Coordinates of C-alpha atoms and ligand atoms in Angstrom, one line a residue:
X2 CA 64.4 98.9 97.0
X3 CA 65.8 98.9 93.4
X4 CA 69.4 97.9 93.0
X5 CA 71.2 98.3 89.6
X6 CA 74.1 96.2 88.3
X7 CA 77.3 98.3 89.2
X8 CA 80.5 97.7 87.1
X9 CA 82.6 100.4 88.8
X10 CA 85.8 100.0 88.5
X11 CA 86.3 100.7 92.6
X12 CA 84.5 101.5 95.2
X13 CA 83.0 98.5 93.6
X14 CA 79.8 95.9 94.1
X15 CA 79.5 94.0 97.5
X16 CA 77.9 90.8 97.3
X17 CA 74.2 91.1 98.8
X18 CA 74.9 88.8 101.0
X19 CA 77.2 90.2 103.0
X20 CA 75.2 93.6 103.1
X21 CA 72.2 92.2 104.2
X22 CA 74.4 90.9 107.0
X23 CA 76.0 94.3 107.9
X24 CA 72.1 95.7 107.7
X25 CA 71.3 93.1 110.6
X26 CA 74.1 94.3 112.7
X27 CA 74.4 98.0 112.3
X28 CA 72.5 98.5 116.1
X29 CA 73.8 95.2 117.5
X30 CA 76.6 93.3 116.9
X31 CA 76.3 89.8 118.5
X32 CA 74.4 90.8 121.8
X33 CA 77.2 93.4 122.2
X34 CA 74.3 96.3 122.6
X35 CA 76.0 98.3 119.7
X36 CA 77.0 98.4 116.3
X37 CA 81.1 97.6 114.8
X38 CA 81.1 101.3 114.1
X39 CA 80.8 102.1 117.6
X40 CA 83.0 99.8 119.3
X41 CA 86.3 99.9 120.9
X42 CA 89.2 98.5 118.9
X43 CA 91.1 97.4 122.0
X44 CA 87.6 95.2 123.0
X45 CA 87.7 91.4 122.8
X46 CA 84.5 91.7 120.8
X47 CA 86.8 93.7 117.7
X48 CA 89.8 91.7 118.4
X49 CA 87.9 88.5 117.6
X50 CA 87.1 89.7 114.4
X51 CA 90.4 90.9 113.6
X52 CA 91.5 87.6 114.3
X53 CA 89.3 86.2 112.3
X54 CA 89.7 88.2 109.2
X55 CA 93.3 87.8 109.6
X56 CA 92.9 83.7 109.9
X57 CA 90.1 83.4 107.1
X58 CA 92.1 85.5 104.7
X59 CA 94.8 83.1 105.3
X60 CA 93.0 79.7 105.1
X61 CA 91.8 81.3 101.3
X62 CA 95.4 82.4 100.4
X63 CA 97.1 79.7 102.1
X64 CA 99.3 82.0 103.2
X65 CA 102.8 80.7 104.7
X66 CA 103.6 81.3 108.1
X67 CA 106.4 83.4 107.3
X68 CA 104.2 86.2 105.7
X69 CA 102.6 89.5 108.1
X70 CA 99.6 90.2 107.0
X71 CA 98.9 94.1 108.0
X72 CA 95.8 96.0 107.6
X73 CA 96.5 99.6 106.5
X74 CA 95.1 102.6 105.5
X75 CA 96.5 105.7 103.2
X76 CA 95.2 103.4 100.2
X77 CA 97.2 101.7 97.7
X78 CA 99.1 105.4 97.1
X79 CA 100.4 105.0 100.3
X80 CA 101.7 101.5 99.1
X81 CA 103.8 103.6 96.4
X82 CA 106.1 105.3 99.3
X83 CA 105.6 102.8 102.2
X84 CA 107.5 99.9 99.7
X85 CA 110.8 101.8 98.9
X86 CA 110.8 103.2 102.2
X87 CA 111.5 99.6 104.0
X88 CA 112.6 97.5 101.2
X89 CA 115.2 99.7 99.2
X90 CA 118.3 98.6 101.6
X91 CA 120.9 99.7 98.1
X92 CA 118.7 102.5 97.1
X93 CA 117.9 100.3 94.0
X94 CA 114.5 99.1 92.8
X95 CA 113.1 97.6 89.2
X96 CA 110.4 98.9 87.8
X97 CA 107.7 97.3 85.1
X98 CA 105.4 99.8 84.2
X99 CA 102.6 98.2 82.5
X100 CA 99.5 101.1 83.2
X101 CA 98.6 104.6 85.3
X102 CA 99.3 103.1 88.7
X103 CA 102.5 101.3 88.1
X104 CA 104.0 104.1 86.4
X105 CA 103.0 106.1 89.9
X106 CA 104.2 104.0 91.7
X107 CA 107.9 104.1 89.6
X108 CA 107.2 108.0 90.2
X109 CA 107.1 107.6 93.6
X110 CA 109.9 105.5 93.9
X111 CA 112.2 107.8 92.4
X112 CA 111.8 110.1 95.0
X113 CA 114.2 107.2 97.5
X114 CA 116.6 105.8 95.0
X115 CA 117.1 104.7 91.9
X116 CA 113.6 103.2 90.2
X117 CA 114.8 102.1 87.1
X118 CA 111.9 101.3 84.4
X119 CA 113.1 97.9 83.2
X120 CA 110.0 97.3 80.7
X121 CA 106.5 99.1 79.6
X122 CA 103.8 98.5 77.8
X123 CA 103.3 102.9 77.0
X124 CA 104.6 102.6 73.6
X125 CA 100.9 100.9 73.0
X126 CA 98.7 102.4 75.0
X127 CA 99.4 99.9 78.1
X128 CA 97.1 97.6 76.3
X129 CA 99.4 94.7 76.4
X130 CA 102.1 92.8 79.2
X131 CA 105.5 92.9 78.2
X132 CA 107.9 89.6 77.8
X133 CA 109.3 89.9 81.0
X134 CA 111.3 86.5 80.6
X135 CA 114.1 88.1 80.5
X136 CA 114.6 91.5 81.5
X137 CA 117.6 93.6 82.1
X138 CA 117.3 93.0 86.1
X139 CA 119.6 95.3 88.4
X140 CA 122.4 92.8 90.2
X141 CA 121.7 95.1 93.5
X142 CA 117.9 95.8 93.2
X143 CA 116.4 95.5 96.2
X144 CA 113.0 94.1 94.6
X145 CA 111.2 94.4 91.0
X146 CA 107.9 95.3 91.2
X147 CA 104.8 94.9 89.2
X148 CA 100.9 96.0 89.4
X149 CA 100.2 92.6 88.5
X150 CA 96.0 92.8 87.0
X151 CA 96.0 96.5 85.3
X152 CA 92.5 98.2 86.4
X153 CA 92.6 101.0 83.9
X154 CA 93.9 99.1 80.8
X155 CA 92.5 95.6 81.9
X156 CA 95.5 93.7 81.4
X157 CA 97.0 90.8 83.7
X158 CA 100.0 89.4 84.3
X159 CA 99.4 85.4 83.5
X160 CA 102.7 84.3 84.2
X161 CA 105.0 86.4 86.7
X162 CA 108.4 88.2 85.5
X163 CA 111.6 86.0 85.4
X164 CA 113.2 88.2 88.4
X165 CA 116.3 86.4 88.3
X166 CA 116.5 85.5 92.1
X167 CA 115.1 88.9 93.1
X168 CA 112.2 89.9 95.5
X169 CA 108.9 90.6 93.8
X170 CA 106.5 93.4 94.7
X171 CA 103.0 93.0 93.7
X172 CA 100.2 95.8 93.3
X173 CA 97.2 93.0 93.5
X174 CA 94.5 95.8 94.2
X175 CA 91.8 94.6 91.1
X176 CA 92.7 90.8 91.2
X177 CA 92.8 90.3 94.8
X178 CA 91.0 87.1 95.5
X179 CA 89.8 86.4 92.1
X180 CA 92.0 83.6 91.8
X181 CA 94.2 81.2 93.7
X182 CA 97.8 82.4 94.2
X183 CA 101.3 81.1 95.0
X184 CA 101.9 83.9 97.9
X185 CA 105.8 82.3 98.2
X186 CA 106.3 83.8 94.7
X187 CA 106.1 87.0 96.0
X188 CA 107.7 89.0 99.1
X189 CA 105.0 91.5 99.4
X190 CA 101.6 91.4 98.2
X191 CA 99.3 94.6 98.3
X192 CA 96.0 95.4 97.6
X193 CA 93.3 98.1 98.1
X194 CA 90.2 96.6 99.5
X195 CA 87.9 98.8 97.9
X196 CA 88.1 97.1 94.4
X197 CA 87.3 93.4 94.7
X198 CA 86.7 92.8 98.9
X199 CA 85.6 95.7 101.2
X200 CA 85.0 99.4 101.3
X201 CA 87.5 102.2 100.7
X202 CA 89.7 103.1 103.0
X203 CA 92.2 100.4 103.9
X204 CA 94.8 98.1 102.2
X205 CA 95.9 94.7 102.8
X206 CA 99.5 93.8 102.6
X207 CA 100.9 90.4 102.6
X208 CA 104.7 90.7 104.0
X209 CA 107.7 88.1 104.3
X210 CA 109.0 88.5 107.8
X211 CA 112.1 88.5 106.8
X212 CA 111.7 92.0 105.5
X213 CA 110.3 93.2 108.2
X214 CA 112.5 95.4 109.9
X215 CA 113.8 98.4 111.8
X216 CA 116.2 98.7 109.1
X217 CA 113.8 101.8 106.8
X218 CA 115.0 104.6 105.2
X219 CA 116.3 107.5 107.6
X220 CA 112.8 110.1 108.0
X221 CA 110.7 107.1 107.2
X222 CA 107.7 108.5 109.6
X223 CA 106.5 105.4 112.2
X224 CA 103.2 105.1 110.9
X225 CA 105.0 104.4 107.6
X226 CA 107.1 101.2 108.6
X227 CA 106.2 97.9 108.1
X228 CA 107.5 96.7 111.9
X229 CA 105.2 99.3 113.9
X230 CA 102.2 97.4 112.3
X231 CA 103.6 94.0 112.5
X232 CA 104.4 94.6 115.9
X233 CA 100.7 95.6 116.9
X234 CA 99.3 93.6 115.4
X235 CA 97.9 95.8 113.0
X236 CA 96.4 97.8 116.0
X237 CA 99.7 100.4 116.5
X238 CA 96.6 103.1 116.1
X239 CA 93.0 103.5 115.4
X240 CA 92.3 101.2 112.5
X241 CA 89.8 101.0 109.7
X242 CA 87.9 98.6 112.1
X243 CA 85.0 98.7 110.0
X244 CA 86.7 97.9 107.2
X245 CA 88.5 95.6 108.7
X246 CA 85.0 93.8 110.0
X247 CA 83.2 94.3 106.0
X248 CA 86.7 92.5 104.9
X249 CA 86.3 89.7 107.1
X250 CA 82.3 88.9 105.9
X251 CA 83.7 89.1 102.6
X252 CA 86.3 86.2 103.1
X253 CA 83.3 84.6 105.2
X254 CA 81.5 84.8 101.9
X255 CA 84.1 83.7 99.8
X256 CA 84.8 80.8 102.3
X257 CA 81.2 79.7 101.9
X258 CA 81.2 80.1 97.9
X259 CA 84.0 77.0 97.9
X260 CA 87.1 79.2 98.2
X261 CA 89.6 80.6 95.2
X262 CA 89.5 78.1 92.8
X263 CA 85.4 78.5 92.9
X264 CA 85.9 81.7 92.4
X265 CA 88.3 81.9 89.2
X266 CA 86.1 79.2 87.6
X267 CA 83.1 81.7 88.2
X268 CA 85.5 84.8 87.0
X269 CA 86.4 82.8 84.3
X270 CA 82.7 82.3 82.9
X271 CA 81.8 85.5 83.5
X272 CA 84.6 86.8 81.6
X273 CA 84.0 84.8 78.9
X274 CA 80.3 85.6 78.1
X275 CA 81.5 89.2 77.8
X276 CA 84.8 88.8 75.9
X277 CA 82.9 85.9 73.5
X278 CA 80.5 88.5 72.8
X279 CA 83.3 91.2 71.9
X280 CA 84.8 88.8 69.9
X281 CA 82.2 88.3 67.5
X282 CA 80.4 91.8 67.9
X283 CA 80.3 94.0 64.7
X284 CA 80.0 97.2 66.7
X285 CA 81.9 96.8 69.8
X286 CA 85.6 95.6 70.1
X287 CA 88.1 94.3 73.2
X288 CA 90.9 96.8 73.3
X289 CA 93.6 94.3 75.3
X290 CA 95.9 91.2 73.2
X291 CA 93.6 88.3 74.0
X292 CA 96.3 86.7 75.8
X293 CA 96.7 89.8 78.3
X294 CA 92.9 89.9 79.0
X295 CA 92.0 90.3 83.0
X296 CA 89.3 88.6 84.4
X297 CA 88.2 91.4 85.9
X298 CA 88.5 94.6 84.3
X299 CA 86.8 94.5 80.6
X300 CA 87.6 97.5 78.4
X301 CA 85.7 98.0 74.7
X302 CA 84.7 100.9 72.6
X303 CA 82.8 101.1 69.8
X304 CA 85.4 103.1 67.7
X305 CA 83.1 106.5 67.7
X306 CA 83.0 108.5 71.1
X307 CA 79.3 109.8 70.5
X308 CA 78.1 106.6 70.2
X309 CA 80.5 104.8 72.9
X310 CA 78.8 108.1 75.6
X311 CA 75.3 107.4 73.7
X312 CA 76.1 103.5 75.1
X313 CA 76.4 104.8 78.4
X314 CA 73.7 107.0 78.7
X315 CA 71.7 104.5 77.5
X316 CA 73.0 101.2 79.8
X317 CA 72.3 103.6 82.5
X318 CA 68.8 104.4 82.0
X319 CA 68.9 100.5 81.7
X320 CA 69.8 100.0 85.2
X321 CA 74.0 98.6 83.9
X322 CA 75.6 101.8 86.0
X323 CA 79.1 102.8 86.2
X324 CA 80.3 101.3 82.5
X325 CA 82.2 104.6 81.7
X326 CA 85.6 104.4 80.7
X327 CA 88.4 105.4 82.8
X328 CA 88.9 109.0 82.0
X329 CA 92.7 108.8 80.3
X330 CA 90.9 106.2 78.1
X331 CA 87.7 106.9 76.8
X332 CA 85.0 104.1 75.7
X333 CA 83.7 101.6 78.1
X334 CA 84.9 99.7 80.9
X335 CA 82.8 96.5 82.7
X336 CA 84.5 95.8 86.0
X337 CA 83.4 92.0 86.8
X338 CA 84.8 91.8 90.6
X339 CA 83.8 88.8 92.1
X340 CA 80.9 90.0 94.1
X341 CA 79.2 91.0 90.0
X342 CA 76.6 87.6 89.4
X343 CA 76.5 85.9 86.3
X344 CA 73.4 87.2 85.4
X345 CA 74.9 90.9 85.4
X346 CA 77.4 90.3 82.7
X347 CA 74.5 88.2 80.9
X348 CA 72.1 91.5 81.6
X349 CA 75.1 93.7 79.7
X350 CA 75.7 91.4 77.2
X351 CA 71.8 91.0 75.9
X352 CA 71.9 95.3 76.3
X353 CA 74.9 95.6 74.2
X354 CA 72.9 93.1 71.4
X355 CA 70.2 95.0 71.4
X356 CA 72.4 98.4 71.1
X357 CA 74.0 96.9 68.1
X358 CA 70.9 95.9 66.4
X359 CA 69.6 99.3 66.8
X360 CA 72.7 101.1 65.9
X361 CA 73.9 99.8 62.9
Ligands
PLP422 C1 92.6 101.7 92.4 C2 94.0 101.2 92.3 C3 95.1 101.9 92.9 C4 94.8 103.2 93.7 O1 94.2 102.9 94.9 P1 93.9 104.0 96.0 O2 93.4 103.2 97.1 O3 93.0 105.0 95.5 O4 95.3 104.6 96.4 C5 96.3 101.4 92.8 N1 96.6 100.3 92.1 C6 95.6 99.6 91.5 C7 95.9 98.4 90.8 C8 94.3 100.1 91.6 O5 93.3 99.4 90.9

């Protein structure tokens, strides 16, 4: 067995750990006789680790007792209807557009009131957060919302909007559990899984109770409100349990790793080494204002796009896989998700020396 270090943006690295563990498991779960694939989601075995995924993803989050948390599937996308669907009581919403998926998810807004664009970052490229300390905020919005770490563009939000009293919506698919964060600042929280904690196919989303209601948009299908999953538990139908059962290994892991703040000190070094390097590199530049930089999601180019897809061929054949670009950007992208060791980013850092020394 030969594994390479993967920078995918999403589907993205799992920490060895954790697959080793699923590898022991996949024919017998726990003297059950079969594997988490195979099982029952109504059995005791399945609701145990539900309940423990819920509870360890709180402990890490410290997540107040007046937030759902609701495993879903339909992806983040889903995230862009589900949202307006139970939260836009006026028909109102705030939009800051800061990259690709926050601009569909304005799109997708507009389709159930009135998304209003309230800031972007488009005019350069996305490459940069807007001052959102004080922004033209609706007086009836129901909520402002922001994709709060940028996947494409690798930006991050480092302080969050000014929403003048108003409910914020975060898209926290790429930053999920990188770092500590407030979760009272926010009245929902989503995520998909498949970028920094599990495999695709399900999203996590952090809810206040208080918007938690029957109260949705008239035609808002049941599998589409907020209250039939609350309600059940997140068990309303056939879930992602193996998802649901990878997720909760992965905030065993994280658990065992010292918890959040470990983990942004780690994110933080890691980033560092990389963005040090572009910093000083003759060849290869950071294409994000320093101050907007994400810990997780490294964009650079060279400046010439045969020799940024002569990069990629060549980190390939190197065994540094997946460092392509997002394909309305061009150049190179290194996502460092938290499962990505140290000595990966060190491994792409001593290849891109070497490609410099032989390139110019
Ligand atoms: C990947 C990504 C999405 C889209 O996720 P899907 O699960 O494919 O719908 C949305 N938002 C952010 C921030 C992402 O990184």
């Amino acid at each position: 067995m030969s594994r390479v270090y993967n920078f995918s943006a999403g589907p993205a690295v799992l920490p060895e750990e954790v697959l080793k563990e699923l590898a022991d498991e996949m024919m017998d779960y726990q003297g059950t006789g079969m594997g988490v694939m195979e099982m029952s989601h109504r059995s005791a075995a399945f609701q145990k680790i539900l309940d423990d995924a819920e509870q360890d993803l709180r402990d890490l989050l410290q997540i107040p007792d007046n937030y759902k948390v609701l495993f879903l599937q339909g992806g983040a996308h889903l995230q862009f209807a589900m949202i307006p669907m139970n939260l836009m009581k006026n028909k109102v919403a705030d939009y800051i557009v800061t990259g690709q998926w926050a601009k569909r998810a304005h799109a997708e807004a507009q389709k159930y009131g009135k998304a209003n664009k309230i800031a972007t970052s488009e005019d350069q490229t996305f490459s940069y957060i807007p001052d959102c300390s004080d922004l033209p905020i609706s007086p009836d919005a129901d909520y402002v919302y922001i994709c709060e770490n940028n996947t494409i563009y690798g930006t991050k939000f480092k302080e969050l909007p000014n929403t003048k009293g108003k409910d914020l919506v975060a898209d926290v698919s790429s930053c999920f559990l990188s770092e500590p964060m407030d979760v009272s600042k926010y009245a929902l929280i989503y995520g998909g899984v498949q970028k920094n904690i599990g495999p695709a196919g399900m999203v996590i989303a952090i809810v206040r109770e208080d918007l938690i209601t029957e109260d949705v948009l008239p035609g808002t299908p049941t599998m589409m409100s907020y209250k039939t999953h609350a309600d059940a538990g997140s068990l309303y139908n056939t879930p992602n349990a193996y998802c649901i059962y990878v997720c909760g290994k992965v905030f065993k892991w994280l658990k065992a790793m010292g918890g959040l703040e470990v983990m942004k000190q780690r994110n933080e070094e890691k980033a560092a080494i990389l963005y040090d390097f572009l910093d000083s590199s003759k060849l290869f530049k950071g294409t994000v204002a320093k101050k907007d930089r994400s810990l997780m999601n490294v964009p650079f180019v060279t400046g010439d796009k045969d020799l940024d897809a002569k990069f990629v061929k060549e980190a390939t054949a190197a065994g540094l896989v997946n460092l392509k670009g997002h394909r309305s950007v061009g150049g190179m992208r290194a996502s460092i998700y938290n499962a990505m060791p140290k000595a990966g980013v060190e491994a792409l850092v001593a290849f891109m020396k070497k490609f410099e020394e032989e390139n110019s």
